[in-house]
mmCIF file of C-alpha atoms in Angstrom:
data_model
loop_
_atom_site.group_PDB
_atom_site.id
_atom_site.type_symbol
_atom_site.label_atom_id
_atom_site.label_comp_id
_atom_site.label_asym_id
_atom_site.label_seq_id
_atom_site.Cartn_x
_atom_site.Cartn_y
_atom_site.Cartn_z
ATOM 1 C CA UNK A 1 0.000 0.000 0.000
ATOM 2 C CA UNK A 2 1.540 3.417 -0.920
ATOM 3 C CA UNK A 3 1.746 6.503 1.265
ATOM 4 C CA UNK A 4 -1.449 8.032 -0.111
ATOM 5 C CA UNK A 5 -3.448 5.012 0.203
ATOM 6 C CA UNK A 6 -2.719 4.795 3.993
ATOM 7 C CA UNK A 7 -3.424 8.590 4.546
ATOM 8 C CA UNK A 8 -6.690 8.042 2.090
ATOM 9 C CA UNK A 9 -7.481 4.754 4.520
ATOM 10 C CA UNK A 10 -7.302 6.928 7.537
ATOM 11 C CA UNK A 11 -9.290 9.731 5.772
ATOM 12 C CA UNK A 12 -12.363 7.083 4.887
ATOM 13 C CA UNK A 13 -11.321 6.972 1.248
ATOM 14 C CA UNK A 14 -11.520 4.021 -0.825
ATOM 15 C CA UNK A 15 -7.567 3.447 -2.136
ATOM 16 C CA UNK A 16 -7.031 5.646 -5.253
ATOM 17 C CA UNK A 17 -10.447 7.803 -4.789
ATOM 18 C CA UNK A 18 -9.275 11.626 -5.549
ATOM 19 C CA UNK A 19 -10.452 13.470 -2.230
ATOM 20 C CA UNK A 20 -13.250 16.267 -2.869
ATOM 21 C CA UNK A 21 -14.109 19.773 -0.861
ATOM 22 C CA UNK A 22 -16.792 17.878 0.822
ATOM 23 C CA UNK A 23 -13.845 15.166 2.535
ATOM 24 C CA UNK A 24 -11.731 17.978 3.473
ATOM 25 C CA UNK A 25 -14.771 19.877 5.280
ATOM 26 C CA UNK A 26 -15.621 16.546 6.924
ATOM 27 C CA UNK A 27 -12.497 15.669 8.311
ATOM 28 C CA UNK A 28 -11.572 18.840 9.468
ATOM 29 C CA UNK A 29 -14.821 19.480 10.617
ATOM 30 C CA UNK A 30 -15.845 22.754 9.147
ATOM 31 C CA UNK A 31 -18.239 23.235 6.479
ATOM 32 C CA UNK A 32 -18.051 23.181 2.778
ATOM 33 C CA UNK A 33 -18.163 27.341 2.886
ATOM 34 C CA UNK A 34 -15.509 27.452 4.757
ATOM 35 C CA UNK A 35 -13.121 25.552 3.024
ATOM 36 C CA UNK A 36 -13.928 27.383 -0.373
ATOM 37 C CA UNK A 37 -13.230 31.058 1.621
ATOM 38 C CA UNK A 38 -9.951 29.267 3.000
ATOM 39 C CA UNK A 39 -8.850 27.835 -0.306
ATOM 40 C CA UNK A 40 -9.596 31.384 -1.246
ATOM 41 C CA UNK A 41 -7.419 33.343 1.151
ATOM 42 C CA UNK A 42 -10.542 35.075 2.558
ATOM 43 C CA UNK A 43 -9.487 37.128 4.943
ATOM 44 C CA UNK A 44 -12.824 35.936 7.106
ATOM 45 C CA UNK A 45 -11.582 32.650 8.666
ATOM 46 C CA UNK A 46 -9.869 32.118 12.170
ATOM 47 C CA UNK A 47 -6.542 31.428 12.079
ATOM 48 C CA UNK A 48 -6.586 28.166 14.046
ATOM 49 C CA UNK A 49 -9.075 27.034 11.439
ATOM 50 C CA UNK A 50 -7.150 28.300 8.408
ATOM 51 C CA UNK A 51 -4.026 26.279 9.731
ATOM 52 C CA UNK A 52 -6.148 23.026 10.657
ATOM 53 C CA UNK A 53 -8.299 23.076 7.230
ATOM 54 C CA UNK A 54 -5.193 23.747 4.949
ATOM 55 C CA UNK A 55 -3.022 20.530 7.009
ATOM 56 C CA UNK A 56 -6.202 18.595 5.530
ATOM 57 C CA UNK A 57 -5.605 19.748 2.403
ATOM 58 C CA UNK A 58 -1.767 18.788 2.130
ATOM 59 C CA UNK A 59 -2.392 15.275 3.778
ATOM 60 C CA UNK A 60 -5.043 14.684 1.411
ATOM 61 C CA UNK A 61 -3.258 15.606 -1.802
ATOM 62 C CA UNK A 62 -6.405 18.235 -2.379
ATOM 63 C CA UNK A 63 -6.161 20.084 -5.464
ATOM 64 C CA UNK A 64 -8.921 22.679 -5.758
ATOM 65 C CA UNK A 65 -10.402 22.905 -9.095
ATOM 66 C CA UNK A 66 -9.773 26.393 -10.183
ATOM 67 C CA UNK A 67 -12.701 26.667 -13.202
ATOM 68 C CA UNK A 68 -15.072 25.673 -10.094
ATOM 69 C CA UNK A 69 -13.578 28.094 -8.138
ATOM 70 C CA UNK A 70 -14.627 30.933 -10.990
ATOM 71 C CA UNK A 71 -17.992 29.735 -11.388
ATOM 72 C CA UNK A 72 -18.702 29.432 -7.435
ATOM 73 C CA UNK A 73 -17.416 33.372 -7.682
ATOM 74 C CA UNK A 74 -19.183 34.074 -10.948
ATOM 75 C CA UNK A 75 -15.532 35.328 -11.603
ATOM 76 C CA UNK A 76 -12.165 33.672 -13.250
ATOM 77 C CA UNK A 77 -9.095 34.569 -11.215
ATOM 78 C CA UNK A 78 -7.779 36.692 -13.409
ATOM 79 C CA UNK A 79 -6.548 40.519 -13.502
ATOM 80 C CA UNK A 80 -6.753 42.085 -16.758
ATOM 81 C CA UNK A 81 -3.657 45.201 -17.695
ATOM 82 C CA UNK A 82 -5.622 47.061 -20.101
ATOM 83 C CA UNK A 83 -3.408 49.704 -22.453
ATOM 84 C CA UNK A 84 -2.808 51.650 -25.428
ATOM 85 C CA UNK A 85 0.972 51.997 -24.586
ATOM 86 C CA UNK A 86 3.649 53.244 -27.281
ATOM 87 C CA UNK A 87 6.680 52.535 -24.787
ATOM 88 C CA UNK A 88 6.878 48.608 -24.666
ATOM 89 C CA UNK A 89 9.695 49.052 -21.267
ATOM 90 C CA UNK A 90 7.114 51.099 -19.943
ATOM 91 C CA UNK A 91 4.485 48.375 -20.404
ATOM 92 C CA UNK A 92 6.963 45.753 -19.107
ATOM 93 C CA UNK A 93 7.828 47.362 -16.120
ATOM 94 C CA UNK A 94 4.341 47.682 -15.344
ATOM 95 C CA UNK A 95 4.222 44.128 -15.979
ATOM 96 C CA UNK A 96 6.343 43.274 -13.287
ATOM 97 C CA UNK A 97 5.504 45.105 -10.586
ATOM 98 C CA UNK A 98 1.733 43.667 -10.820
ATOM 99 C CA UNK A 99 2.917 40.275 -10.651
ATOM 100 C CA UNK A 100 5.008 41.048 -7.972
ATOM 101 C CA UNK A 101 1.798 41.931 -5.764
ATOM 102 C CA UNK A 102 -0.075 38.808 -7.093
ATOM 103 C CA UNK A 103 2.490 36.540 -6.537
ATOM 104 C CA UNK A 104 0.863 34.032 -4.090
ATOM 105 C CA UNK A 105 -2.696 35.535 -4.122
ATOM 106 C CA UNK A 106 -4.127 32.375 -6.416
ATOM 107 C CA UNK A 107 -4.613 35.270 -9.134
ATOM 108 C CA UNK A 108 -3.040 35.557 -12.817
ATOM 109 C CA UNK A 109 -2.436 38.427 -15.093
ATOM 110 C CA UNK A 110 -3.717 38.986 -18.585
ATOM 111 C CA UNK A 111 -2.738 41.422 -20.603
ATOM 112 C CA UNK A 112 -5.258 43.589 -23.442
ATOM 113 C CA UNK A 113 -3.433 45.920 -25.687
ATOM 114 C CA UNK A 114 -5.620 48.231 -27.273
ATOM 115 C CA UNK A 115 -5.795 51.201 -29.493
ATOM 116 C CA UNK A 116 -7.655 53.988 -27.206
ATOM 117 C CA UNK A 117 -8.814 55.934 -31.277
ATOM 118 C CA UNK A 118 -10.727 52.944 -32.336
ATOM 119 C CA UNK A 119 -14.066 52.859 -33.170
ATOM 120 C CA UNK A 120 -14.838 49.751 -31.486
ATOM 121 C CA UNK A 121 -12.751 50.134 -28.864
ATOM 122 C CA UNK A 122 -15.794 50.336 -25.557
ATOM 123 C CA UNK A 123 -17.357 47.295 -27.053
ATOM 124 C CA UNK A 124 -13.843 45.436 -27.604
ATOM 125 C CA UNK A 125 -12.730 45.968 -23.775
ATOM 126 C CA UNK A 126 -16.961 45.488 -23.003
ATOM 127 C CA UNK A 127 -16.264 41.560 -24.743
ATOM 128 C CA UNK A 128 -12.491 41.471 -22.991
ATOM 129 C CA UNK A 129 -14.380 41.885 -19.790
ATOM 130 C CA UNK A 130 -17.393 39.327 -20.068
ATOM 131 C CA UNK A 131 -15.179 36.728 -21.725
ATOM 132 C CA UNK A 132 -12.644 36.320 -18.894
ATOM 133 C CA UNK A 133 -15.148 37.503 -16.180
ATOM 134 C CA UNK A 134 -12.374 39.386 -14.713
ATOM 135 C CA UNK A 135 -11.896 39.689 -11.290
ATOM 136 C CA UNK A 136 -10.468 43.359 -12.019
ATOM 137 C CA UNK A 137 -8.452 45.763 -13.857
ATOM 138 C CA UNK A 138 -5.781 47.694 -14.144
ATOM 139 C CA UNK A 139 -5.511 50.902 -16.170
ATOM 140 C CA UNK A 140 -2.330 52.934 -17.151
ATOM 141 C CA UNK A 141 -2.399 55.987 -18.813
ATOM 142 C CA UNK A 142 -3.833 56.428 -21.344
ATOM 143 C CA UNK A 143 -6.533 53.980 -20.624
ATOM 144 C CA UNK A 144 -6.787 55.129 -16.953
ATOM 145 C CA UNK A 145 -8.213 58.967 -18.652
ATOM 146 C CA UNK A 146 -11.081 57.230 -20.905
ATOM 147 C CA UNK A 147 -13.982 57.764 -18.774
ATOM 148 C CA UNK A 148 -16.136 55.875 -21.292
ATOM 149 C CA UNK A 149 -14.064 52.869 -20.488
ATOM 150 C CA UNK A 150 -14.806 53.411 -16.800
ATOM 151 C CA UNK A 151 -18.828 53.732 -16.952
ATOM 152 C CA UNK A 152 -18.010 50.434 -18.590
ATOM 153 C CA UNK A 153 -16.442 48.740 -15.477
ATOM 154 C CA UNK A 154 -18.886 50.259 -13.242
ATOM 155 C CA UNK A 155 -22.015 49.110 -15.700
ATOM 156 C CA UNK A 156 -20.174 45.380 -15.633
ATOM 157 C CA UNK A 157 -19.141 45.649 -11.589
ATOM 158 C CA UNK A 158 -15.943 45.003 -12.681
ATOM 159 C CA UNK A 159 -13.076 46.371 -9.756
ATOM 160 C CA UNK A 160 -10.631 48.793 -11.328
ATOM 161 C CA UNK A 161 -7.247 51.462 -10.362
ATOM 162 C CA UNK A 162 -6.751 53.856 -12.478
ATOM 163 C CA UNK A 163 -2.788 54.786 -12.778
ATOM 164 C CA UNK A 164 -2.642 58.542 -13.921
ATOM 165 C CA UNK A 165 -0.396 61.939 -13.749
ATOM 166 C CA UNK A 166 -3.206 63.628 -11.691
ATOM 167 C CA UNK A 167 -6.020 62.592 -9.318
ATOM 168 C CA UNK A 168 -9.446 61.244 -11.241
ATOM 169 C CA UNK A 169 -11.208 59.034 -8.776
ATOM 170 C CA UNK A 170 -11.946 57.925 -4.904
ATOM 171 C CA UNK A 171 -9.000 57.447 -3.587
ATOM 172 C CA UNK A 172 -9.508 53.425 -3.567
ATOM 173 C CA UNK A 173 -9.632 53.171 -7.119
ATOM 174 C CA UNK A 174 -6.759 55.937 -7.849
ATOM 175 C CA UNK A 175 -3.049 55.643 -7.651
ATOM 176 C CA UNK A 176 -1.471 59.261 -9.017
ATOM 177 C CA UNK A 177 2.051 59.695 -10.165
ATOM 178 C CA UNK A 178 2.014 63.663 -9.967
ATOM 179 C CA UNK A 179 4.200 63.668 -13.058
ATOM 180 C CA UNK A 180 4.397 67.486 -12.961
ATOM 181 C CA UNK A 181 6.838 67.041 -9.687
ATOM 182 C CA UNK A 182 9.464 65.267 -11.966
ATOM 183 C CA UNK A 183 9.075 67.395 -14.446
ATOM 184 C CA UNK A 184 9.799 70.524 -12.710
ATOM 185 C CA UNK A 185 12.330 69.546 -11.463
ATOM 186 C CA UNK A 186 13.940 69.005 -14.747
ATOM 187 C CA UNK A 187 13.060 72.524 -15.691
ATOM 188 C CA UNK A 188 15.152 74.346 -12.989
ATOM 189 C CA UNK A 189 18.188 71.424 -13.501
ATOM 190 C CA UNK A 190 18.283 72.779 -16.958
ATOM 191 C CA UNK A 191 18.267 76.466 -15.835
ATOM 192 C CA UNK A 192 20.536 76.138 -13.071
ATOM 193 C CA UNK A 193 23.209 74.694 -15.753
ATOM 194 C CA UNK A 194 22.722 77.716 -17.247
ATOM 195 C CA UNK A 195 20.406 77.056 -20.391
ATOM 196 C CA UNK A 196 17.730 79.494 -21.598
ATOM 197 C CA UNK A 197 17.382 78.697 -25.109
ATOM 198 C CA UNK A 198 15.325 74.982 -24.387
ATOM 199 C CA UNK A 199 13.700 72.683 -26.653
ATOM 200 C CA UNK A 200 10.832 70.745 -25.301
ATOM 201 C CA UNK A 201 9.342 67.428 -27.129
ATOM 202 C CA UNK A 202 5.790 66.478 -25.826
ATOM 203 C CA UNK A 203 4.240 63.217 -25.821
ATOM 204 C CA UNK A 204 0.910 63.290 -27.096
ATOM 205 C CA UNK A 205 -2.404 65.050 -26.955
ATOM 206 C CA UNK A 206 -4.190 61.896 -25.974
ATOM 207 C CA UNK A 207 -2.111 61.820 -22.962
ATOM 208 C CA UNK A 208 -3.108 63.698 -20.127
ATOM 209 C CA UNK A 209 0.645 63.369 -18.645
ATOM 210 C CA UNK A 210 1.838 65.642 -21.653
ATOM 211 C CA UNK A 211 -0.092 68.785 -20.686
ATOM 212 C CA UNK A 212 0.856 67.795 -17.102
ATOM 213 C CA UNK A 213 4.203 67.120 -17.878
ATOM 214 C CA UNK A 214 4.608 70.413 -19.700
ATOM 215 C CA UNK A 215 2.585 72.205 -17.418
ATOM 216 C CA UNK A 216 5.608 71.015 -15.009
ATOM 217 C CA UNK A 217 8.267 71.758 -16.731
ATOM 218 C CA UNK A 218 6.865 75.264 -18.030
ATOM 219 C CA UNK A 219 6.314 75.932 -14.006
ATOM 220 C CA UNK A 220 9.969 74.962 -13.352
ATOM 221 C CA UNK A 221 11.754 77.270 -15.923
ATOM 222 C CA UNK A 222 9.705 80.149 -14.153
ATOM 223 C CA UNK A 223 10.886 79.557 -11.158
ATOM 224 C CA UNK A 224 14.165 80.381 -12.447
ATOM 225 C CA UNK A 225 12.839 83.321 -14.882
ATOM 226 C CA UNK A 226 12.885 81.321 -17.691
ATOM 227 C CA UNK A 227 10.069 81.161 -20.285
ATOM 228 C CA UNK A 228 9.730 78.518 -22.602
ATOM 229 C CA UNK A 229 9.678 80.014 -26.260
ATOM 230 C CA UNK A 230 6.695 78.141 -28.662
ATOM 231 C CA UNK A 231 8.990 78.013 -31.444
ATOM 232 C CA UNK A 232 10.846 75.180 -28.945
ATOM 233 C CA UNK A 233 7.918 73.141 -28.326
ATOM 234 C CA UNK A 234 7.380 70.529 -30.572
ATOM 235 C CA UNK A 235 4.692 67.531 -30.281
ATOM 236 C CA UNK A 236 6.333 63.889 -30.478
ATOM 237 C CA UNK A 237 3.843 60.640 -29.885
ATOM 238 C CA UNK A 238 6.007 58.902 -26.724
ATOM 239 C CA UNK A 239 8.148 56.951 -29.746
ATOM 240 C CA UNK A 240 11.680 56.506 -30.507
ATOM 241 C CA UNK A 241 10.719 57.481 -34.380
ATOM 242 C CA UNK A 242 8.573 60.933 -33.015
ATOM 243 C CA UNK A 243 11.745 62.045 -31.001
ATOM 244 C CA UNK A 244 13.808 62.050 -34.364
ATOM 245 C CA UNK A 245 11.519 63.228 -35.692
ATOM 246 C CA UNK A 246 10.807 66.133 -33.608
ATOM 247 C CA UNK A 247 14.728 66.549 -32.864
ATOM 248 C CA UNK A 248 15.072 67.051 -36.585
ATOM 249 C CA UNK A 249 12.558 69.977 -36.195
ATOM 250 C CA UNK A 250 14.318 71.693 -33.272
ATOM 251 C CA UNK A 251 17.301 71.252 -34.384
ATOM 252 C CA UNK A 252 17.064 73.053 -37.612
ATOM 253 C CA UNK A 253 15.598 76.407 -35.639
ATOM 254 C CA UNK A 254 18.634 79.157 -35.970
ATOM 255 C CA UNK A 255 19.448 78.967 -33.416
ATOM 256 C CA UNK A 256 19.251 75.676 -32.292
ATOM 257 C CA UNK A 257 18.145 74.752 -28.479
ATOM 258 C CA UNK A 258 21.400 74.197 -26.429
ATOM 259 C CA UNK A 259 19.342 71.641 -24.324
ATOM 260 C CA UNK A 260 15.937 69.612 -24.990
ATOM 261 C CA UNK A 261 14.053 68.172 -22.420
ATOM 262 C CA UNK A 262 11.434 65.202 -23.595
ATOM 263 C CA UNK A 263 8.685 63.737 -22.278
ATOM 264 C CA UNK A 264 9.872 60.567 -21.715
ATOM 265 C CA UNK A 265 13.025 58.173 -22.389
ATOM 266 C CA UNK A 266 12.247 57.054 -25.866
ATOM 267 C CA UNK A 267 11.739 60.119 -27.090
ATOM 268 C CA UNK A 268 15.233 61.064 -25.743
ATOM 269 C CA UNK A 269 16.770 58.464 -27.557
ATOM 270 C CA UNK A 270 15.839 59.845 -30.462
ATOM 271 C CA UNK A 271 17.286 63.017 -29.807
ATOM 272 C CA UNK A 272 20.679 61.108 -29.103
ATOM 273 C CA UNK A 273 20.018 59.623 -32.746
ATOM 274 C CA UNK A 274 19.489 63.223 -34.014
ATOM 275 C CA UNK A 275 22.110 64.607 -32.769
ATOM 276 C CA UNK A 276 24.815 61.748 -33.252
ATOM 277 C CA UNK A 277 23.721 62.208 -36.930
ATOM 278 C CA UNK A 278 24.161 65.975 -37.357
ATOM 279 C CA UNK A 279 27.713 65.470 -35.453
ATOM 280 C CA UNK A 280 26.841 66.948 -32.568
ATOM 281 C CA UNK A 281 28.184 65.859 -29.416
ATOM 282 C CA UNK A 282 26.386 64.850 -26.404
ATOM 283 C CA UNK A 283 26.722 67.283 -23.689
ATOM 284 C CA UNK A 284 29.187 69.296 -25.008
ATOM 285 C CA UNK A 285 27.014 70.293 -27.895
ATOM 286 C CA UNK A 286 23.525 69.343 -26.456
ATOM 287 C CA UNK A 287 22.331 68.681 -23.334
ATOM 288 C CA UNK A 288 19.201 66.416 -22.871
ATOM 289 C CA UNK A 289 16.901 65.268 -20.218
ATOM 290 C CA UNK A 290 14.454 62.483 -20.615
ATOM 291 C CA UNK A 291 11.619 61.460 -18.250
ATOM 292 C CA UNK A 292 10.381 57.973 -17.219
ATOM 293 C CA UNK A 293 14.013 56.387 -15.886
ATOM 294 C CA UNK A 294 13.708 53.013 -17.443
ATOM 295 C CA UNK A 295 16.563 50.473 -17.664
ATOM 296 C CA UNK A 296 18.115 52.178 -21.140
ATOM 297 C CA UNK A 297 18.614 54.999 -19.775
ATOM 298 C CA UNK A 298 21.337 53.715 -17.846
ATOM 299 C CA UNK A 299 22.797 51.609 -20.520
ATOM 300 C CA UNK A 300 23.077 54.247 -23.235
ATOM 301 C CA UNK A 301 26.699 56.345 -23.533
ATOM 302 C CA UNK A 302 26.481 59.228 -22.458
ATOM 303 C CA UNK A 303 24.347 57.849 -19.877
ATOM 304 C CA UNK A 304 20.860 59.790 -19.623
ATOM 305 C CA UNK A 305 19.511 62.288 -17.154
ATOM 306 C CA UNK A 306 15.915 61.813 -16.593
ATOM 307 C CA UNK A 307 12.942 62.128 -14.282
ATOM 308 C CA UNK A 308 12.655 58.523 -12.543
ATOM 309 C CA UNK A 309 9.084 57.438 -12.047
ATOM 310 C CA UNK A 310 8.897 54.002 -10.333
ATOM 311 C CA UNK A 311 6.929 52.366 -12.859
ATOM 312 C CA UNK A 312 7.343 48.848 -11.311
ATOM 313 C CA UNK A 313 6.122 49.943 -8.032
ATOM 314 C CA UNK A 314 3.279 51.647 -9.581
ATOM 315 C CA UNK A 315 2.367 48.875 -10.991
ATOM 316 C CA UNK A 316 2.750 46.640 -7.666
ATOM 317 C CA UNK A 317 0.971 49.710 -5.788
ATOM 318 C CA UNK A 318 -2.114 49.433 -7.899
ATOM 319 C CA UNK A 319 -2.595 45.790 -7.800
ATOM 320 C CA UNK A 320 -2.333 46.181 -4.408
ATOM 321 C CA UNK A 321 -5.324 48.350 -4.072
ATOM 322 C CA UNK A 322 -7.276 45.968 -6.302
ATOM 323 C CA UNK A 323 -6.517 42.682 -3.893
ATOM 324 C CA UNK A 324 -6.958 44.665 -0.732
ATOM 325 C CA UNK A 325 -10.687 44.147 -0.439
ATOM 326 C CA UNK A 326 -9.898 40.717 -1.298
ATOM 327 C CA UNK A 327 -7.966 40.630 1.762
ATOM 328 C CA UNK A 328 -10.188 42.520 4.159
ATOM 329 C CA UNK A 329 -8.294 45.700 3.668
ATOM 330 C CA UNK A 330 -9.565 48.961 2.496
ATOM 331 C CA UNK A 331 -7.934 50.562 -0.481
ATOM 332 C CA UNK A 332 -8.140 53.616 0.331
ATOM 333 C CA UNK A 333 -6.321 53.771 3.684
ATOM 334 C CA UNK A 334 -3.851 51.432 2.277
ATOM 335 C CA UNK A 335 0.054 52.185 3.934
ATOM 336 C CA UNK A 336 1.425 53.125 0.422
ATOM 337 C CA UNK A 337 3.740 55.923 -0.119
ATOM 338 C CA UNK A 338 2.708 58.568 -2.519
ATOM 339 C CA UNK A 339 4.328 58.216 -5.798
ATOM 340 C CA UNK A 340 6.907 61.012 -6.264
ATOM 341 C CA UNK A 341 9.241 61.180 -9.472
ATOM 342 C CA UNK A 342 12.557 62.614 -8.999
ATOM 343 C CA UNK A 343 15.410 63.764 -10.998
ATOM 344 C CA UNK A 344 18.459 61.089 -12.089
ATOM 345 C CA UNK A 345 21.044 63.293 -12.891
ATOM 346 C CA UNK A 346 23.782 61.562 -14.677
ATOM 347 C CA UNK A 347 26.471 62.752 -18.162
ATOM 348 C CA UNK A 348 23.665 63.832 -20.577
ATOM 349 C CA UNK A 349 23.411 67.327 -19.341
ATOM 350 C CA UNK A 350 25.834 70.053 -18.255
ATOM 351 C CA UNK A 351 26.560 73.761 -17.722
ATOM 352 C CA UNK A 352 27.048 76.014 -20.352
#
């Protein structure tokens, strides 16, 4: 007899039976209820009978059946990352940090790229939603902004955080990134090195973080007495490709800008592209300042100055908010820190 048939003889099993919910309620002498909530990490069981029901469990060899577990919950244990991203490291980064928080929880992510201009794009997320009866969502910018996609959620009861630049919820279903911090803060860097003559790339319109973001960096440059000329602004689409080609723009003004801050990393590459090109050296010729922080900017020469925003823990931050109910918590007196971005300076800026 074999190691599981004795424990299955002791449990009342006939040898080679596979035990159910209703044996492990039985023999640890709970009921069926409240073996699903513990299977479930519901954060509405006694400790004494969490430990006693989930030794059951192991000397049993129980395996819960997880598409039972979605229909008892009318829900699949999923969490759906809904975007309309141009950066893919921005995307992955955000990818991580979520499945850091859901490590261990029982849940799984999914990820929905979308295009936030299409036509169809309510009813596509409507179907995304119904079809994996998610147990909630995450939304980045610009998703996060779409208030269409929201009365969505809401009509389907479907929990959601919105990530954004700038408050747009209750504070439960809201993580902000106050991306006009960072990008002050890049403004007077550039001034105190003594630049006045600044280019500016955008991201764009669809993105509330570029008004927010320029708003920022517009606010920074006046605390220093500096005003950002128009004829320096030009509108890029958060892309390696917009940056050149917005770089190529900026630098064919006479004169040129002796520094250009973008609105995020990619873009800033493409300035480095621009400039390498046109012979120009990097900072002796240029100075530039990206936003974002992501792993390139580290790993390109000169190395780049930029606004760090902790995407990862943004993204662990936010599915952290949607589990806490989950966990008897509420999410909106979670002990988070408040997202703050913060200036990176490293060799792709310096004085005049």
């Amino acid at each position: 007899m074999t190691d599981d048939d004795t424990t299955s003889a002791r449990a009342g099993l006939k040898p080679g039976k596979r035990p159910t919910i209703n044996d492990v309620a039985r023999i640890a002498e709970v009921s069926k209820k409240t073996v699903s909530r513990v299977i479930n990490q519901s954060p509405f069981v006694r400790e004494e009978t969490r430990v006693r029901v989930n030794q059951v469990i192991e000397e049993l060899g129980f395996t819960p059946d997880a598409q039972a577990r979605g229909l008892a919950f009318r829900r699949s244990f999923l969490v759906g990352l809904i975007y309309d991203n141009p950066s893919p490291n921005y995307v992955v980064n955000m990818q991580q940090g979520v499945l850091d928080a859901l490590r261990g929880s029982g849940l799984e992510l999914v990820v929905h790229p979308c295009v936030r201009t299409s036509e169809t794009l309510v009813a596509d997320i409507r179907a995304f939603v119904e079809r994996q009866k998610l147990f909630g969502v995450i939304l980045p910018p610009s998703m996060s902004e779409d208030e269409r996609v929201i009365e969505v959620l809401r009509e389907l009861d479907c929990p959601y955080v919105r990530i954004a630049s700038v408050s747009l919820d209750e504070a439960g279903s809201m993580l902000v990134t106050n991306d006009h911090l960072g990008a002050a803060e890049a403004g007077r860097h550039l001034a105190d090195l003594g630049h006045s003559r600044i280019g500016f790339i955008s991201g764009p319109a669809l993105f509330r973080s570029s008004a927010v973001r320029g708003g920022g960096f517009r606010e920074g440059l006046a605390e220093k007495g500096i005003t950002l000329d128009d004829r320096y602004v030009a509108v890029g689409a958060y892309t390696f490709e917009s940056g050149v080609e917005a770089a190529r723009t900026l630098l064919a003004l006479d004169p040129p800008p002796t520094a250009i801050f973008t609105g995020n990393d990619e873009m800033a590459l493409g300035v480095f592209k621009v400039a390498r090109d046109m012979g120009l050296e990097i900072p002796r010729d240029l100075s530039v300042v990206g936003y974002d922080d992501l792993p390139m900017a580290s790993r390109v020469w000169p190395n780049l100055t930029s606004v760090r925003l902790p995407i990862r823990d943004m993204g662990r931050m936010a599915a952290e908010k949607l589990l806490a109910p989950m966990r008897g918590l509420d999410p909106a007196k979670l002990n988070q820190p408040e997202v703050r971005p913060s200036l990176v300076v490293r060799d792709s800026a310096k004085a005049l």
